[in-house]
Short mmCIF file of N, CA and C in Angstrom, two decimals:
data_model
loop_
_atom_site.label_atom_id
_atom_site.label_comp_id
_atom_site.label_asym_id
_atom_site.label_seq_id
_atom_site.Cartn_x
_atom_site.Cartn_y
_atom_site.Cartn_z
N MET A 1 0.83 -1.18 0.00
CA MET A 1 0.00 0.00 0.00
C MET A 1 0.88 1.26 0.00
N VAL A 2 1.92 1.24 0.83
CA VAL A 2 2.83 2.38 0.88
C VAL A 2 3.51 2.58 -0.46
N THR A 3 3.88 1.48 -1.10
CA THR A 3 4.54 1.55 -2.40
C THR A 3 3.61 2.16 -3.44
N ALA A 4 2.37 1.74 -3.45
CA ALA A 4 1.40 2.27 -4.42
C ALA A 4 1.17 3.76 -4.20
N ILE A 5 1.04 4.15 -2.95
CA ILE A 5 0.82 5.57 -2.66
C ILE A 5 2.04 6.40 -3.06
N ALA A 6 3.23 5.89 -2.77
CA ALA A 6 4.46 6.61 -3.15
C ALA A 6 4.56 6.72 -4.67
N ALA A 7 4.17 5.68 -5.39
CA ALA A 7 4.22 5.72 -6.85
C ALA A 7 3.24 6.75 -7.40
N VAL A 8 2.03 6.80 -6.84
CA VAL A 8 1.04 7.79 -7.28
C VAL A 8 1.52 9.20 -6.99
N LYS A 9 2.08 9.42 -5.82
CA LYS A 9 2.61 10.75 -5.47
C LYS A 9 3.72 11.15 -6.43
N THR A 10 4.63 10.24 -6.73
CA THR A 10 5.73 10.52 -7.65
C THR A 10 5.18 10.90 -9.02
N TYR A 11 4.25 10.13 -9.52
CA TYR A 11 3.65 10.40 -10.83
C TYR A 11 2.98 11.77 -10.85
N LEU A 12 2.20 12.08 -9.83
CA LEU A 12 1.50 13.36 -9.79
C LEU A 12 2.46 14.53 -9.71
N VAL A 13 3.49 14.42 -8.90
CA VAL A 13 4.46 15.52 -8.78
C VAL A 13 5.17 15.74 -10.11
N LEU A 14 5.57 14.64 -10.76
CA LEU A 14 6.26 14.78 -12.05
C LEU A 14 5.35 15.36 -13.12
N ARG A 15 4.10 14.99 -13.14
CA ARG A 15 3.17 15.49 -14.17
C ARG A 15 2.69 16.90 -13.89
N ILE A 16 2.52 17.26 -12.59
CA ILE A 16 1.97 18.58 -12.26
C ILE A 16 3.07 19.64 -12.22
N THR A 17 4.18 19.36 -11.54
CA THR A 17 5.21 20.39 -11.37
C THR A 17 6.19 20.44 -12.52
N MET A 18 6.40 19.35 -13.21
CA MET A 18 7.38 19.33 -14.32
C MET A 18 6.80 18.61 -15.54
N PRO A 19 5.78 19.16 -16.15
CA PRO A 19 5.16 18.44 -17.26
C PRO A 19 6.04 18.36 -18.51
N ASP A 20 6.90 19.35 -18.73
CA ASP A 20 7.73 19.36 -19.94
C ASP A 20 9.17 18.94 -19.69
N ALA A 21 9.54 18.73 -18.45
CA ALA A 21 10.93 18.41 -18.13
C ALA A 21 11.24 16.97 -18.56
N PRO A 22 12.46 16.74 -19.00
CA PRO A 22 12.84 15.37 -19.37
C PRO A 22 12.93 14.51 -18.10
N LEU A 23 12.38 13.33 -18.18
CA LEU A 23 12.35 12.44 -17.02
C LEU A 23 13.56 11.51 -17.07
N ASP A 24 14.36 11.54 -16.03
CA ASP A 24 15.49 10.63 -15.97
C ASP A 24 15.33 9.72 -14.75
N LEU A 25 15.95 8.59 -14.79
CA LEU A 25 15.79 7.55 -13.76
C LEU A 25 16.23 8.02 -12.37
N PRO A 26 17.36 8.73 -12.22
CA PRO A 26 17.74 9.16 -10.86
C PRO A 26 16.72 10.10 -10.21
N MET A 27 16.13 11.00 -11.00
CA MET A 27 15.16 11.92 -10.43
C MET A 27 13.88 11.15 -10.04
N ILE A 28 13.42 10.27 -10.88
CA ILE A 28 12.22 9.49 -10.57
C ILE A 28 12.47 8.61 -9.36
N SER A 29 13.63 7.95 -9.32
CA SER A 29 13.96 7.08 -8.19
C SER A 29 14.08 7.87 -6.90
N GLY A 30 14.69 9.03 -6.97
CA GLY A 30 14.85 9.86 -5.77
C GLY A 30 13.52 10.33 -5.22
N LEU A 31 12.64 10.82 -6.13
CA LEU A 31 11.31 11.24 -5.68
C LEU A 31 10.52 10.08 -5.10
N PHE A 32 10.59 8.93 -5.77
CA PHE A 32 9.87 7.75 -5.28
C PHE A 32 10.38 7.36 -3.89
N ALA A 33 11.72 7.33 -3.71
CA ALA A 33 12.28 6.97 -2.40
C ALA A 33 11.85 7.96 -1.32
N LEU A 34 11.85 9.25 -1.67
CA LEU A 34 11.43 10.27 -0.71
C LEU A 34 9.97 10.07 -0.31
N PHE A 35 9.10 9.91 -1.30
CA PHE A 35 7.68 9.71 -1.00
C PHE A 35 7.43 8.38 -0.28
N PHE A 36 8.20 7.36 -0.60
CA PHE A 36 8.05 6.08 0.07
C PHE A 36 8.37 6.22 1.56
N VAL A 37 9.49 6.88 1.87
CA VAL A 37 9.89 7.05 3.27
C VAL A 37 8.89 7.91 4.02
N LEU A 38 8.46 9.02 3.41
CA LEU A 38 7.49 9.89 4.08
C LEU A 38 6.16 9.18 4.31
N THR A 39 5.68 8.46 3.31
CA THR A 39 4.42 7.74 3.45
C THR A 39 4.53 6.64 4.50
N ALA A 40 5.65 5.94 4.52
CA ALA A 40 5.85 4.88 5.51
C ALA A 40 5.88 5.47 6.92
N MET A 41 6.52 6.62 7.09
CA MET A 41 6.56 7.25 8.41
C MET A 41 5.16 7.68 8.85
N VAL A 42 4.39 8.25 7.96
CA VAL A 42 3.03 8.67 8.30
C VAL A 42 2.18 7.44 8.66
N ALA A 43 2.32 6.37 7.87
CA ALA A 43 1.56 5.15 8.16
C ALA A 43 1.95 4.58 9.52
N TYR A 44 3.24 4.57 9.83
CA TYR A 44 3.71 4.05 11.11
C TYR A 44 3.13 4.88 12.27
N VAL A 45 3.19 6.19 12.15
CA VAL A 45 2.66 7.06 13.21
C VAL A 45 1.17 6.85 13.37
N CYS A 46 0.44 6.75 12.26
CA CYS A 46 -1.02 6.54 12.34
C CYS A 46 -1.35 5.21 13.00
N VAL A 47 -0.67 4.16 12.61
CA VAL A 47 -0.94 2.84 13.20
C VAL A 47 -0.59 2.83 14.68
N THR A 48 0.52 3.44 15.04
CA THR A 48 0.92 3.51 16.44
C THR A 48 -0.09 4.29 17.27
N GLN A 49 -0.52 5.44 16.75
CA GLN A 49 -1.49 6.26 17.48
C GLN A 49 -2.82 5.53 17.61
N LEU A 50 -3.25 4.85 16.55
CA LEU A 50 -4.50 4.10 16.60
C LEU A 50 -4.41 2.97 17.62
N HIS A 51 -3.28 2.27 17.62
CA HIS A 51 -3.09 1.18 18.58
C HIS A 51 -3.12 1.72 20.02
N ASN A 52 -2.44 2.82 20.26
CA ASN A 52 -2.43 3.43 21.60
C ASN A 52 -3.83 3.88 22.01
N PHE A 53 -4.56 4.48 21.07
CA PHE A 53 -5.92 4.94 21.36
C PHE A 53 -6.81 3.75 21.72
N LEU A 54 -6.77 2.69 20.92
CA LEU A 54 -7.60 1.53 21.20
C LEU A 54 -7.20 0.85 22.51
N ASP A 55 -5.91 0.83 22.81
CA ASP A 55 -5.45 0.26 24.07
C ASP A 55 -5.95 1.07 25.26
N ARG A 56 -5.86 2.41 25.15
CA ARG A 56 -6.38 3.27 26.22
C ARG A 56 -7.88 3.10 26.39
N GLN A 57 -8.58 3.01 25.27
CA GLN A 57 -10.03 2.85 25.32
C GLN A 57 -10.40 1.53 25.99
N ARG A 58 -9.68 0.47 25.66
CA ARG A 58 -9.94 -0.83 26.26
C ARG A 58 -9.65 -0.80 27.75
N LYS A 59 -8.54 -0.16 28.15
CA LYS A 59 -8.20 -0.08 29.57
C LYS A 59 -9.23 0.74 30.33
N GLU A 60 -9.75 1.80 29.72
CA GLU A 60 -10.78 2.59 30.38
C GLU A 60 -12.04 1.76 30.59
N ARG A 61 -12.37 0.91 29.61
CA ARG A 61 -13.53 0.04 29.76
C ARG A 61 -13.29 -1.02 30.83
N LEU A 62 -12.05 -1.47 30.96
CA LEU A 62 -11.75 -2.55 31.89
C LEU A 62 -11.54 -2.08 33.32
N THR A 63 -11.13 -0.84 33.50
CA THR A 63 -10.84 -0.35 34.84
C THR A 63 -12.14 -0.12 35.59
N PRO A 64 -12.41 -0.96 36.54
CA PRO A 64 -13.67 -0.78 37.27
C PRO A 64 -13.60 0.41 38.20
N GLY A 65 -14.75 1.04 38.40
CA GLY A 65 -14.82 2.13 39.36
C GLY A 65 -14.86 1.57 40.76
N ALA A 66 -15.03 2.45 41.71
CA ALA A 66 -15.03 2.02 43.10
C ALA A 66 -16.18 1.07 43.40
N SER A 67 -17.31 1.26 42.71
CA SER A 67 -18.46 0.42 43.00
C SER A 67 -18.61 -0.73 42.03
N GLU A 68 -17.71 -0.85 41.06
CA GLU A 68 -17.84 -1.91 40.06
C GLU A 68 -16.80 -3.00 40.29
N PRO A 69 -17.24 -4.17 40.67
CA PRO A 69 -16.29 -5.26 40.87
C PRO A 69 -15.90 -5.87 39.52
N ALA A 70 -14.81 -6.62 39.53
CA ALA A 70 -14.40 -7.35 38.34
C ALA A 70 -15.30 -8.58 38.24
N ALA A 71 -16.47 -8.40 37.60
CA ALA A 71 -17.47 -9.46 37.56
C ALA A 71 -18.05 -9.59 36.15
N LYS A 72 -18.71 -10.71 35.94
CA LYS A 72 -19.33 -10.99 34.64
C LYS A 72 -20.37 -9.93 34.29
N GLU A 73 -21.17 -9.54 35.28
CA GLU A 73 -22.20 -8.55 35.04
C GLU A 73 -21.60 -7.22 34.57
N THR A 74 -20.49 -6.84 35.17
CA THR A 74 -19.83 -5.59 34.80
C THR A 74 -19.40 -5.63 33.35
N VAL A 75 -18.82 -6.74 32.93
CA VAL A 75 -18.35 -6.87 31.54
C VAL A 75 -19.53 -6.78 30.58
N ILE A 76 -20.60 -7.51 30.87
CA ILE A 76 -21.78 -7.48 29.99
C ILE A 76 -22.37 -6.08 29.93
N LEU A 77 -22.55 -5.45 31.07
CA LEU A 77 -23.18 -4.13 31.09
C LEU A 77 -22.32 -3.08 30.39
N ARG A 78 -21.00 -3.19 30.50
CA ARG A 78 -20.12 -2.25 29.79
C ARG A 78 -20.17 -2.46 28.29
N ASN A 79 -20.24 -3.71 27.87
CA ASN A 79 -20.24 -3.98 26.44
C ASN A 79 -21.62 -3.89 25.83
N ALA A 80 -22.66 -3.90 26.64
CA ALA A 80 -24.02 -3.82 26.12
C ALA A 80 -24.23 -2.55 25.31
N SER A 81 -23.74 -1.43 25.80
CA SER A 81 -23.90 -0.17 25.06
C SER A 81 -23.05 -0.16 23.79
N ILE A 82 -21.87 -0.75 23.86
CA ILE A 82 -21.00 -0.82 22.68
C ILE A 82 -21.64 -1.68 21.60
N TRP A 83 -22.21 -2.79 22.01
CA TRP A 83 -22.83 -3.72 21.07
C TRP A 83 -24.23 -3.28 20.68
N GLY A 84 -24.84 -2.40 21.44
CA GLY A 84 -26.20 -1.96 21.16
C GLY A 84 -27.26 -2.93 21.64
N LEU A 85 -27.01 -3.57 22.78
CA LEU A 85 -27.98 -4.53 23.32
C LEU A 85 -29.09 -3.81 24.06
N SER A 86 -30.29 -4.36 23.96
CA SER A 86 -31.40 -3.85 24.76
C SER A 86 -31.21 -4.36 26.19
N GLN A 87 -32.01 -3.84 27.12
CA GLN A 87 -31.91 -4.28 28.50
C GLN A 87 -32.23 -5.77 28.62
N ALA A 88 -33.24 -6.22 27.88
CA ALA A 88 -33.62 -7.64 27.92
C ALA A 88 -32.48 -8.52 27.39
N GLU A 89 -31.85 -8.08 26.31
CA GLU A 89 -30.73 -8.84 25.75
C GLU A 89 -29.56 -8.88 26.72
N ALA A 90 -29.28 -7.76 27.38
CA ALA A 90 -28.20 -7.73 28.37
C ALA A 90 -28.51 -8.67 29.52
N ASP A 91 -29.76 -8.72 29.96
CA ASP A 91 -30.15 -9.64 31.03
C ASP A 91 -29.94 -11.09 30.61
N VAL A 92 -30.36 -11.41 29.40
CA VAL A 92 -30.18 -12.78 28.89
C VAL A 92 -28.69 -13.11 28.81
N ALA A 93 -27.88 -12.16 28.34
CA ALA A 93 -26.44 -12.40 28.23
C ALA A 93 -25.84 -12.67 29.61
N ILE A 94 -26.28 -11.94 30.61
CA ILE A 94 -25.78 -12.16 31.98
C ILE A 94 -26.14 -13.56 32.45
N PHE A 95 -27.38 -13.96 32.22
CA PHE A 95 -27.79 -15.32 32.62
C PHE A 95 -26.99 -16.38 31.88
N VAL A 96 -26.70 -16.14 30.60
CA VAL A 96 -25.93 -17.12 29.82
C VAL A 96 -24.53 -17.28 30.39
N VAL A 97 -23.86 -16.16 30.67
CA VAL A 97 -22.48 -16.26 31.17
C VAL A 97 -22.43 -16.79 32.59
N LYS A 98 -23.56 -16.76 33.28
CA LYS A 98 -23.61 -17.38 34.61
C LYS A 98 -23.90 -18.87 34.53
N GLY A 99 -24.17 -19.37 33.31
CA GLY A 99 -24.29 -20.80 33.12
C GLY A 99 -25.70 -21.35 33.08
N PHE A 100 -26.70 -20.49 33.00
CA PHE A 100 -28.07 -20.96 32.94
C PHE A 100 -28.42 -21.44 31.54
N SER A 101 -29.28 -22.44 31.46
CA SER A 101 -29.75 -22.95 30.16
C SER A 101 -30.85 -22.04 29.63
N ASN A 102 -31.20 -22.22 28.35
CA ASN A 102 -32.26 -21.41 27.76
C ASN A 102 -33.59 -21.58 28.50
N SER A 103 -33.92 -22.82 28.88
CA SER A 103 -35.19 -23.04 29.57
C SER A 103 -35.17 -22.40 30.97
N GLU A 104 -34.05 -22.44 31.66
CA GLU A 104 -33.95 -21.80 32.97
C GLU A 104 -34.08 -20.28 32.84
N ILE A 105 -33.46 -19.72 31.80
CA ILE A 105 -33.56 -18.27 31.57
C ILE A 105 -34.99 -17.88 31.27
N ALA A 106 -35.65 -18.67 30.42
CA ALA A 106 -37.05 -18.39 30.08
C ALA A 106 -37.94 -18.44 31.32
N GLU A 107 -37.70 -19.42 32.16
CA GLU A 107 -38.50 -19.55 33.38
C GLU A 107 -38.27 -18.36 34.32
N MET A 108 -37.01 -17.96 34.50
CA MET A 108 -36.71 -16.84 35.39
C MET A 108 -37.27 -15.52 34.86
N ARG A 109 -37.26 -15.36 33.54
CA ARG A 109 -37.72 -14.11 32.95
C ARG A 109 -39.22 -14.13 32.65
N GLY A 110 -39.84 -15.29 32.77
CA GLY A 110 -41.27 -15.38 32.52
C GLY A 110 -41.62 -15.23 31.05
N CYS A 111 -40.82 -15.82 30.18
CA CYS A 111 -41.08 -15.73 28.75
C CYS A 111 -40.88 -17.10 28.10
N ALA A 112 -41.11 -17.18 26.82
CA ALA A 112 -40.98 -18.44 26.10
C ALA A 112 -39.51 -18.72 25.76
N ILE A 113 -39.19 -19.99 25.60
CA ILE A 113 -37.82 -20.39 25.22
C ILE A 113 -37.47 -19.79 23.86
N ALA A 114 -38.45 -19.71 22.96
CA ALA A 114 -38.22 -19.13 21.63
C ALA A 114 -37.78 -17.67 21.74
N THR A 115 -38.34 -16.95 22.71
CA THR A 115 -37.95 -15.55 22.93
C THR A 115 -36.48 -15.48 23.36
N VAL A 116 -36.09 -16.36 24.26
CA VAL A 116 -34.71 -16.39 24.73
C VAL A 116 -33.77 -16.72 23.57
N LYS A 117 -34.16 -17.71 22.77
CA LYS A 117 -33.33 -18.08 21.61
C LYS A 117 -33.20 -16.93 20.63
N SER A 118 -34.29 -16.22 20.41
CA SER A 118 -34.28 -15.07 19.51
C SER A 118 -33.36 -13.97 20.05
N GLN A 119 -33.46 -13.72 21.35
CA GLN A 119 -32.60 -12.70 21.97
C GLN A 119 -31.14 -13.12 21.91
N LEU A 120 -30.87 -14.40 22.10
CA LEU A 120 -29.49 -14.89 22.00
C LEU A 120 -28.95 -14.69 20.60
N GLY A 121 -29.78 -14.95 19.59
CA GLY A 121 -29.36 -14.74 18.21
C GLY A 121 -28.99 -13.28 17.96
N ARG A 122 -29.79 -12.37 18.50
CA ARG A 122 -29.49 -10.93 18.35
C ARG A 122 -28.23 -10.55 19.12
N ILE A 123 -28.03 -11.15 20.28
CA ILE A 123 -26.81 -10.89 21.07
C ILE A 123 -25.58 -11.32 20.27
N TYR A 124 -25.62 -12.52 19.70
CA TYR A 124 -24.49 -13.02 18.93
C TYR A 124 -24.23 -12.14 17.72
N HIS A 125 -25.30 -11.73 17.06
CA HIS A 125 -25.15 -10.89 15.87
C HIS A 125 -24.54 -9.53 16.22
N LYS A 126 -25.07 -8.90 17.26
CA LYS A 126 -24.61 -7.56 17.64
C LYS A 126 -23.19 -7.58 18.21
N SER A 127 -22.85 -8.65 18.92
CA SER A 127 -21.52 -8.71 19.55
C SER A 127 -20.45 -9.23 18.60
N GLY A 128 -20.86 -9.88 17.52
CA GLY A 128 -19.90 -10.46 16.60
C GLY A 128 -19.41 -11.83 17.06
N LEU A 129 -20.04 -12.37 18.08
CA LEU A 129 -19.69 -13.70 18.57
C LEU A 129 -20.62 -14.72 17.92
N ASP A 130 -20.19 -15.98 17.91
CA ASP A 130 -20.95 -16.99 17.19
C ASP A 130 -21.74 -17.95 18.07
N SER A 131 -21.39 -18.03 19.34
CA SER A 131 -22.05 -19.03 20.18
C SER A 131 -22.02 -18.61 21.64
N ARG A 132 -22.76 -19.36 22.41
CA ARG A 132 -22.81 -19.15 23.86
C ARG A 132 -21.42 -19.34 24.45
N TYR A 133 -20.66 -20.29 23.92
CA TYR A 133 -19.33 -20.58 24.44
C TYR A 133 -18.35 -19.44 24.15
N GLN A 134 -18.48 -18.83 22.98
CA GLN A 134 -17.64 -17.68 22.68
C GLN A 134 -18.00 -16.50 23.58
N LEU A 135 -19.28 -16.31 23.86
CA LEU A 135 -19.71 -15.25 24.77
C LEU A 135 -19.13 -15.47 26.16
N ILE A 136 -19.22 -16.70 26.64
CA ILE A 136 -18.68 -17.04 27.96
C ILE A 136 -17.16 -16.84 27.98
N ALA A 137 -16.48 -17.28 26.93
CA ALA A 137 -15.02 -17.12 26.86
C ALA A 137 -14.63 -15.65 26.81
N PHE A 138 -15.37 -14.85 26.04
CA PHE A 138 -15.09 -13.41 25.96
C PHE A 138 -15.22 -12.76 27.32
N VAL A 139 -16.32 -13.03 28.00
CA VAL A 139 -16.56 -12.42 29.31
C VAL A 139 -15.52 -12.88 30.32
N THR A 140 -15.16 -14.16 30.28
CA THR A 140 -14.14 -14.68 31.20
C THR A 140 -12.81 -13.99 30.96
N ASP A 141 -12.42 -13.83 29.69
CA ASP A 141 -11.16 -13.15 29.37
C ASP A 141 -11.18 -11.70 29.86
N GLU A 142 -12.31 -11.02 29.69
CA GLU A 142 -12.41 -9.63 30.13
C GLU A 142 -12.35 -9.52 31.66
N VAL A 143 -13.00 -10.44 32.36
CA VAL A 143 -12.93 -10.43 33.83
C VAL A 143 -11.49 -10.65 34.29
N CYS A 144 -10.80 -11.58 33.64
CA CYS A 144 -9.38 -11.82 33.99
C CYS A 144 -8.54 -10.58 33.71
N ALA A 145 -8.80 -9.92 32.58
CA ALA A 145 -8.06 -8.69 32.26
C ALA A 145 -8.35 -7.60 33.28
N MET A 146 -9.61 -7.50 33.73
CA MET A 146 -9.95 -6.52 34.76
C MET A 146 -9.21 -6.83 36.07
N ALA A 147 -9.15 -8.10 36.41
CA ALA A 147 -8.47 -8.48 37.65
C ALA A 147 -6.98 -8.18 37.57
N ILE A 148 -6.39 -8.40 36.41
CA ILE A 148 -4.96 -8.11 36.23
C ILE A 148 -4.73 -6.61 36.32
N GLU A 149 -5.64 -5.81 35.74
CA GLU A 149 -5.52 -4.35 35.80
C GLU A 149 -5.54 -3.84 37.24
N LEU A 150 -6.29 -4.54 38.11
CA LEU A 150 -6.39 -4.11 39.50
C LEU A 150 -5.13 -4.40 40.30
N GLU A 151 -4.39 -5.41 39.85
CA GLU A 151 -3.18 -5.78 40.58
C GLU A 151 -2.09 -4.75 40.33
N GLU A 152 -1.13 -4.74 41.21
CA GLU A 152 -0.02 -3.84 41.02
C GLU A 152 0.85 -4.35 39.89
N PRO A 153 1.36 -3.45 39.03
CA PRO A 153 2.23 -3.90 37.96
C PRO A 153 3.54 -4.44 38.52
N ASN A 154 4.13 -5.35 37.83
CA ASN A 154 5.42 -5.96 38.19
C ASN A 154 5.36 -6.75 39.48
N GLN A 155 4.17 -7.11 39.92
CA GLN A 155 4.05 -7.89 41.14
C GLN A 155 4.33 -9.36 40.80
N GLN A 156 5.28 -9.97 41.48
CA GLN A 156 5.66 -11.36 41.25
C GLN A 156 4.76 -12.26 42.08
N ARG A 157 4.31 -13.34 41.50
CA ARG A 157 3.48 -14.30 42.22
C ARG A 157 4.34 -15.48 42.63
N GLN A 158 4.08 -15.98 43.80
CA GLN A 158 4.75 -17.17 44.27
C GLN A 158 3.82 -18.35 44.00
N THR A 159 3.93 -18.93 42.80
CA THR A 159 3.03 -20.02 42.42
C THR A 159 3.32 -21.29 43.19
N ARG A 160 4.50 -21.39 43.77
CA ARG A 160 4.84 -22.59 44.53
C ARG A 160 3.86 -22.80 45.68
N ASN A 161 3.42 -21.71 46.31
CA ASN A 161 2.49 -21.81 47.43
C ASN A 161 1.05 -21.96 46.97
N MET A 162 0.76 -21.60 45.71
CA MET A 162 -0.61 -21.64 45.22
C MET A 162 -0.94 -22.97 44.55
N LEU A 163 0.05 -23.63 43.96
CA LEU A 163 -0.19 -24.85 43.21
C LEU A 163 -0.03 -26.07 44.10
N PRO A 164 -0.77 -27.12 43.79
CA PRO A 164 -0.63 -28.33 44.60
C PRO A 164 0.74 -28.96 44.40
N LEU A 165 1.16 -29.76 45.35
CA LEU A 165 2.49 -30.36 45.33
C LEU A 165 2.54 -31.66 44.53
N VAL A 166 1.64 -31.86 43.61
CA VAL A 166 1.63 -33.08 42.82
C VAL A 166 2.89 -33.13 41.97
N GLY A 167 3.63 -34.20 42.09
CA GLY A 167 4.85 -34.37 41.29
C GLY A 167 6.08 -33.67 41.85
N ARG A 168 5.90 -32.90 42.92
CA ARG A 168 7.05 -32.24 43.55
C ARG A 168 7.44 -32.99 44.81
N HIS A 169 8.69 -32.99 45.04
CA HIS A 169 9.19 -33.63 46.26
C HIS A 169 9.52 -32.54 47.27
N SER A 170 9.04 -32.72 48.46
CA SER A 170 9.40 -31.75 49.48
C SER A 170 10.77 -32.12 50.03
N SER A 171 11.57 -31.09 50.25
CA SER A 171 12.92 -31.35 50.76
C SER A 171 12.86 -31.57 52.25
N ALA A 172 13.74 -32.40 52.72
CA ALA A 172 13.79 -32.71 54.15
C ALA A 172 14.39 -31.52 54.88
N ALA A 173 13.81 -31.19 56.01
CA ALA A 173 14.27 -30.03 56.75
C ALA A 173 15.37 -30.40 57.71
#
């Protein structure tokens, strides 16, 4: 893409600023190299800025406030507005990520199973996810990311004390 843009810029500059000048290879190559480097630098800066913006936006969504715990409900409610979910769809999504079946959700909400299935279809469509399992995995990943954000950076964990001693030999004291 950068090469194509640099080539178009070179062609336009040569045709607009020097329509009658004789074209020689060093001048064309020099202009192309200049435009290639400038275009590549602009592309790099744009991609970097976009990446930083999206990262900041994601962190702002993940950083819970004082009253918001790192929970499944928090993730669903934060993403509901982004995805454009109705309140009923957000409720169904919360029940799904908590592990309830369609019939259990229908019973709790006082509606038909077909309604729940229809709402799930709209949730998947709006969120870009394909199944209940992807929704659960997405929410679980976001909750884990929220929990990591709450921890202090560079904090080392002592997994030796957290993991079971299966396969490890304790040393004699």
